[in-house]
Coordinates of C-alpha atoms in Angstrom, one line a residue:
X1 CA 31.6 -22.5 59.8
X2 CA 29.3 -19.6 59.3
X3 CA 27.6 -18.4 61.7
X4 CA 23.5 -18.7 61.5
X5 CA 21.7 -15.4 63.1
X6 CA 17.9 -15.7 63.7
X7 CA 15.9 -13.3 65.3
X8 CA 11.9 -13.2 65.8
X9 CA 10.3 -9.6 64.9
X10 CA 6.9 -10.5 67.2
X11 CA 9.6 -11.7 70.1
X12 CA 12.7 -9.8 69.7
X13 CA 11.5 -6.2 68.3
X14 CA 11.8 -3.3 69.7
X15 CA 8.4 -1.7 69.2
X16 CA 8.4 1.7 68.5
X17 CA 4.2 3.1 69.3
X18 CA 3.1 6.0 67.0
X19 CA 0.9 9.0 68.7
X20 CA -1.8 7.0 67.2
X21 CA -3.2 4.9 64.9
X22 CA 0.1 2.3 64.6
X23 CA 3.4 0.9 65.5
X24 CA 6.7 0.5 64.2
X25 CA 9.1 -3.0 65.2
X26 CA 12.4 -3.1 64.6
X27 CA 14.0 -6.1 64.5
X28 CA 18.0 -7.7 63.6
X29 CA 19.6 -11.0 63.0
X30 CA 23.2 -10.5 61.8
X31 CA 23.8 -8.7 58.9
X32 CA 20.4 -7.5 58.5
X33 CA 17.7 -4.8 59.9
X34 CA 14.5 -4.8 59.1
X35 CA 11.4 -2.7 60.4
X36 CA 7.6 -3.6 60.0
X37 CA 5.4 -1.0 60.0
X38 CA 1.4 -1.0 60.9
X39 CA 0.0 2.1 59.5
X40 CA -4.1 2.2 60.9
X41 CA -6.7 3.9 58.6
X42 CA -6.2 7.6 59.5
X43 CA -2.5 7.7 60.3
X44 CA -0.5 10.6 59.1
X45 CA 3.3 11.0 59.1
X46 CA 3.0 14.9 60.1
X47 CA 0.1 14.1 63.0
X48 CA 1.2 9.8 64.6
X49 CA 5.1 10.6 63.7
X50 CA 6.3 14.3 63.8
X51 CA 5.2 14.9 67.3
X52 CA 7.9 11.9 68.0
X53 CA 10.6 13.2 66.2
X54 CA 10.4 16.6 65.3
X55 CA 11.3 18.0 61.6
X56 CA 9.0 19.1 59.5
X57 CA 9.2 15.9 57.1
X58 CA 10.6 12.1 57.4
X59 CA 13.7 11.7 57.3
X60 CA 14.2 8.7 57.0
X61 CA 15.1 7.2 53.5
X62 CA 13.2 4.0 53.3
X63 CA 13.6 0.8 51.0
X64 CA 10.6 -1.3 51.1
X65 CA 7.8 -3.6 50.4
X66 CA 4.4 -3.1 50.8
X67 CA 2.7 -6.3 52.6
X68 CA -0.9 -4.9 52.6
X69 CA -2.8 -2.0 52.3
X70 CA -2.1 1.5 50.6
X71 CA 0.3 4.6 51.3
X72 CA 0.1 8.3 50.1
X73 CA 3.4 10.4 49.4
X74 CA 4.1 13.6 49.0
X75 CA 7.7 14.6 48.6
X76 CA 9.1 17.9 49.4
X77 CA 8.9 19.3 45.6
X78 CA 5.4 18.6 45.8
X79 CA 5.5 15.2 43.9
X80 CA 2.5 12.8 44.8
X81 CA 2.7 8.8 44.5
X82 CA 0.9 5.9 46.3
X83 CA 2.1 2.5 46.8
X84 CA -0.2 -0.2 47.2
X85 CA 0.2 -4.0 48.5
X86 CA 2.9 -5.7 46.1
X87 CA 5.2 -2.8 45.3
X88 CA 8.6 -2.2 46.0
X89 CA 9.5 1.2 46.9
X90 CA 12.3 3.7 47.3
X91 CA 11.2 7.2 48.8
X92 CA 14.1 9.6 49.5
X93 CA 13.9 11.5 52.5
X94 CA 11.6 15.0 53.0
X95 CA 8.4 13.6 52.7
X96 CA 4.8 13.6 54.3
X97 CA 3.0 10.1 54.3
X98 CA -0.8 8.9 54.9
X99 CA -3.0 6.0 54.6
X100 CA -5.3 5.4 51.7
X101 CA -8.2 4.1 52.5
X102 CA -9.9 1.8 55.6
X103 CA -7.2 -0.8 55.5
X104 CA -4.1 -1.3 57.7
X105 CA -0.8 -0.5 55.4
X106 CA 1.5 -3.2 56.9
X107 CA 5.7 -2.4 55.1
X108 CA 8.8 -3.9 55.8
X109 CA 11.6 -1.4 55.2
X110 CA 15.1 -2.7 55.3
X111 CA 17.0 0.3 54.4
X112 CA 20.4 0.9 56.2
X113 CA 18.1 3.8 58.1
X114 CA 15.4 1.9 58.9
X115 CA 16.7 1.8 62.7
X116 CA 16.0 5.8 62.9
X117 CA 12.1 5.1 62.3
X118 CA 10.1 6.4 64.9
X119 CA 12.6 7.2 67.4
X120 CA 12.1 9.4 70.0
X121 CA 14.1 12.6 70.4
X122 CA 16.0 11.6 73.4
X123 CA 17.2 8.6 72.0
X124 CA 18.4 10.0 68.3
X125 CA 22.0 11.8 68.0
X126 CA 22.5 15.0 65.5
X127 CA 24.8 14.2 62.9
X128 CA 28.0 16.6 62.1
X129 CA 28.0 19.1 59.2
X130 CA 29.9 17.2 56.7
X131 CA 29.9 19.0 53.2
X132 CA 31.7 16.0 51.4
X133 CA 29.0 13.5 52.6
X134 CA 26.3 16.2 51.1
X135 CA 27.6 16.6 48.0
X136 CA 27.7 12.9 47.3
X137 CA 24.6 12.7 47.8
X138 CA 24.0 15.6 45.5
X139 CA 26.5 13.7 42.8
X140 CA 24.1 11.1 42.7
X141 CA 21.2 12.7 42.3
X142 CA 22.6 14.6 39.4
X143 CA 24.4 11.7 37.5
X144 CA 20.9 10.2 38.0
X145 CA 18.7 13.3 36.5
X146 CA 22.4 14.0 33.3
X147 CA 23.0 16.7 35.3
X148 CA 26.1 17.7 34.1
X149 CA 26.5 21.2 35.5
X150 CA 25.5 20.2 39.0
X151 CA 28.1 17.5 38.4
X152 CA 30.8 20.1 37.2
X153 CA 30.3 21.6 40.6
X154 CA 31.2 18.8 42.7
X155 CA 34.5 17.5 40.6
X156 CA 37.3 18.6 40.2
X157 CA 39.0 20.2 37.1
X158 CA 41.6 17.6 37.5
X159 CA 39.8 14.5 39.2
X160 CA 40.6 11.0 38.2
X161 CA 37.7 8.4 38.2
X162 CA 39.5 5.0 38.9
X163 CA 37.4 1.7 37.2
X164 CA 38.5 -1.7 38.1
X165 CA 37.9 -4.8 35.8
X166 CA 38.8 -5.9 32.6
X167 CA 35.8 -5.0 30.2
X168 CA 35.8 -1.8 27.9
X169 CA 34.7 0.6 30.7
X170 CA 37.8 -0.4 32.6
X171 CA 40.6 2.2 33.3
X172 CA 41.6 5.4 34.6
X173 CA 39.9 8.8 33.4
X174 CA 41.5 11.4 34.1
X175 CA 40.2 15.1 34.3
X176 CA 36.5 16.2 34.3
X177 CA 36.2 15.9 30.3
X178 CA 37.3 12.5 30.9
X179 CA 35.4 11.5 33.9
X180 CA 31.9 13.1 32.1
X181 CA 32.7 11.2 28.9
X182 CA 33.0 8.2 31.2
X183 CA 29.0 8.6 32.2
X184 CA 28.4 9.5 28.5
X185 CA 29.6 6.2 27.4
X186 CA 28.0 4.2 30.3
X187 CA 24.5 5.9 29.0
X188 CA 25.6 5.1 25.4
X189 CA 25.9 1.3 26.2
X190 CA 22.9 0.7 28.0
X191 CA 20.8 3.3 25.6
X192 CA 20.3 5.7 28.6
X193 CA 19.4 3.0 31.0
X194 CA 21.4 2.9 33.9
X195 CA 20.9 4.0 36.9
X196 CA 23.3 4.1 40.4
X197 CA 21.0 4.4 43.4
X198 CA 23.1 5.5 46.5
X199 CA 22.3 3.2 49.5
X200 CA 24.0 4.6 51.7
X201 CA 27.7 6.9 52.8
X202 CA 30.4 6.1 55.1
X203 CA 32.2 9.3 55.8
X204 CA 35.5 10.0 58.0
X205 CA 34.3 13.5 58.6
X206 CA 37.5 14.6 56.6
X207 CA 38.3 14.4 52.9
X208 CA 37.0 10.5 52.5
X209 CA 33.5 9.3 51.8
X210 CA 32.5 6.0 50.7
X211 CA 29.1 5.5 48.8
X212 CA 27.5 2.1 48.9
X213 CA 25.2 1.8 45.8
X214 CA 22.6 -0.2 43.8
X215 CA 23.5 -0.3 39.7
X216 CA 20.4 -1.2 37.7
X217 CA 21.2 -1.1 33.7
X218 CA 19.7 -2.5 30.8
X219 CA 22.0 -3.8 28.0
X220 CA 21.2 -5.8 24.8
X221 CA 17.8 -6.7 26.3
X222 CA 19.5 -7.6 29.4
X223 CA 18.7 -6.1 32.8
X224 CA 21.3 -6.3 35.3
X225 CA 21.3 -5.3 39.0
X226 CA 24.5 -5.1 40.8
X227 CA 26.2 -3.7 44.2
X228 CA 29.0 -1.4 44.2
X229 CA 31.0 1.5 45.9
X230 CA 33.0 4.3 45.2
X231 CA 35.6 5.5 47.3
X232 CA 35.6 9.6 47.5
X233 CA 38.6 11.9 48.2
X234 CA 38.2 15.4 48.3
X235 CA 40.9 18.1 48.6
X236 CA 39.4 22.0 48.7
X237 CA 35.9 21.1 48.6
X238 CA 35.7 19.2 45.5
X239 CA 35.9 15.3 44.5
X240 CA 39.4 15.1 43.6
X241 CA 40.0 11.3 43.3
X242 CA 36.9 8.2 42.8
X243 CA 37.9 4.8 42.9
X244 CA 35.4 2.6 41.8
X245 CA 34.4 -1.1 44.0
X246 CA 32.2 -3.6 42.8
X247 CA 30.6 -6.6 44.9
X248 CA 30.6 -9.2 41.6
X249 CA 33.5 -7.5 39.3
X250 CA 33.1 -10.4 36.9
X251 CA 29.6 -10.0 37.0
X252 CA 30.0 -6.6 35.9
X253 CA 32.6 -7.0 33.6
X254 CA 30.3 -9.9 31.4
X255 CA 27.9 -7.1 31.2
X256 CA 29.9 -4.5 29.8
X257 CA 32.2 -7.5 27.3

């Protein structure tokens, strides 16, 4: 029989105190992290957070839900949003943050990340230069924003994308024309709506990264949202061989019938 993990945030957390004007608690049961943060009118990433942590911007990449409250963000590229009680949110990392207004912002953030929140410098680790791991990240971003030279960068001339299933996507493409014309058709099908969010990347600090990601498409009036992973090998720098995983293959092959 299964296992049942349960875990109480108020009596389990670890609480992680800002400079001022808030806390972070980090909390697990299981399979799952989550953090709750309590942002107090006047709390600023780069004045309550930064003086924990260092950097000159989060790093963190948070996936969330706003309990109460409102949140400025400014990304890196200068890019301003706010999130206010009710929404969902997905901010990348390299970003400034801030309170809107004379309420308390309460979140819950249960990205795979959420653990590095607030944690002082003694207790965080530097990750290894990993060039792979980057350019994944980088792939994504670019499929994401048709970026097909930035794309043409990261693959090679002769890579093979490997996609399991049995629907119409299904099969091997091999070389870059191929692989390309494999993201042309998947924005064809859903009329340029689908998206693949990476989550997060396992890497063996070698030629091997696996990306764990979100799909979100729209076909026929349908919206689907699905798990997935791709499973990167790289020989001289560039993606030589992707071979695709999915959490619900049937699922996915309904969708793309």
């Amino acid at each position: 029989m299964a296992d049942v993990m349960i875990s109480n945030l108020e009596r389990d957390g670890e609480v992680r105190p800002f400079q001022a004007h808030g806390k972070a608690v980090l909390g697990s049961a299981g399979g799952i992290t989550l953090g709750m943060g309590t942002f107090e009118p006047g709390w600023r990433w780069s004045e309550d957070v930064k003086p924990l942590v260092g950097g000159d911007s989060c790093q963190v990449h948070h996936l969330g839900y706003v309990l109460s409250g409102s949140m400025g963000i400014r990304l890196e590229d200068g890019t301003e949003v706010q999130v206010n009680a009710g929404d969902l949110m997905d901010i990348p990392p390299g970003h400034d943050a801030w309170v809107v207004g004379d309420q308390n912002c309460v979140t819950l953030d249960a990205s795979p990340e959420a653990g590095n929140y607030a944690k002082g410098a003694g207790q965080r680790v530097a990750p290894y230069d990993d060039a792979n791991d980057a350019a994944v990240h980088t792939g994504y971003a670019a499929f994401n924003n048709q970026d097909i030279e930035t794309l043409k960068g990261i693959l090679s001339p002769d890579c093979t994308q490997h996609v399991s299933g049995r629907s119409q996507i299904a099969g091997d493409y091999s070389g870059i024309d191929a692989v390309l014309g494999y993201y042309g058709k998947l924005a064809e099908l859903t009329q340029g709506k689908f998206r693949a969010d990476l989550l997060e990347t396992h890497s063996d600090g070698k030629d091997h990264v696996v990306a764990i990601h979100q799909i979100t498409a729209t076909r026929n009036g349908v919206t689907r949202v699905s798990r997935g992973s791709i499973l990167f090998t790289f020989e001289g720098g560039r993606a030589k061989d992707l071979r695709e995983l999915h959490a619900d293959q049937a699922g996915d092959d309904a969708f793309f019938a």
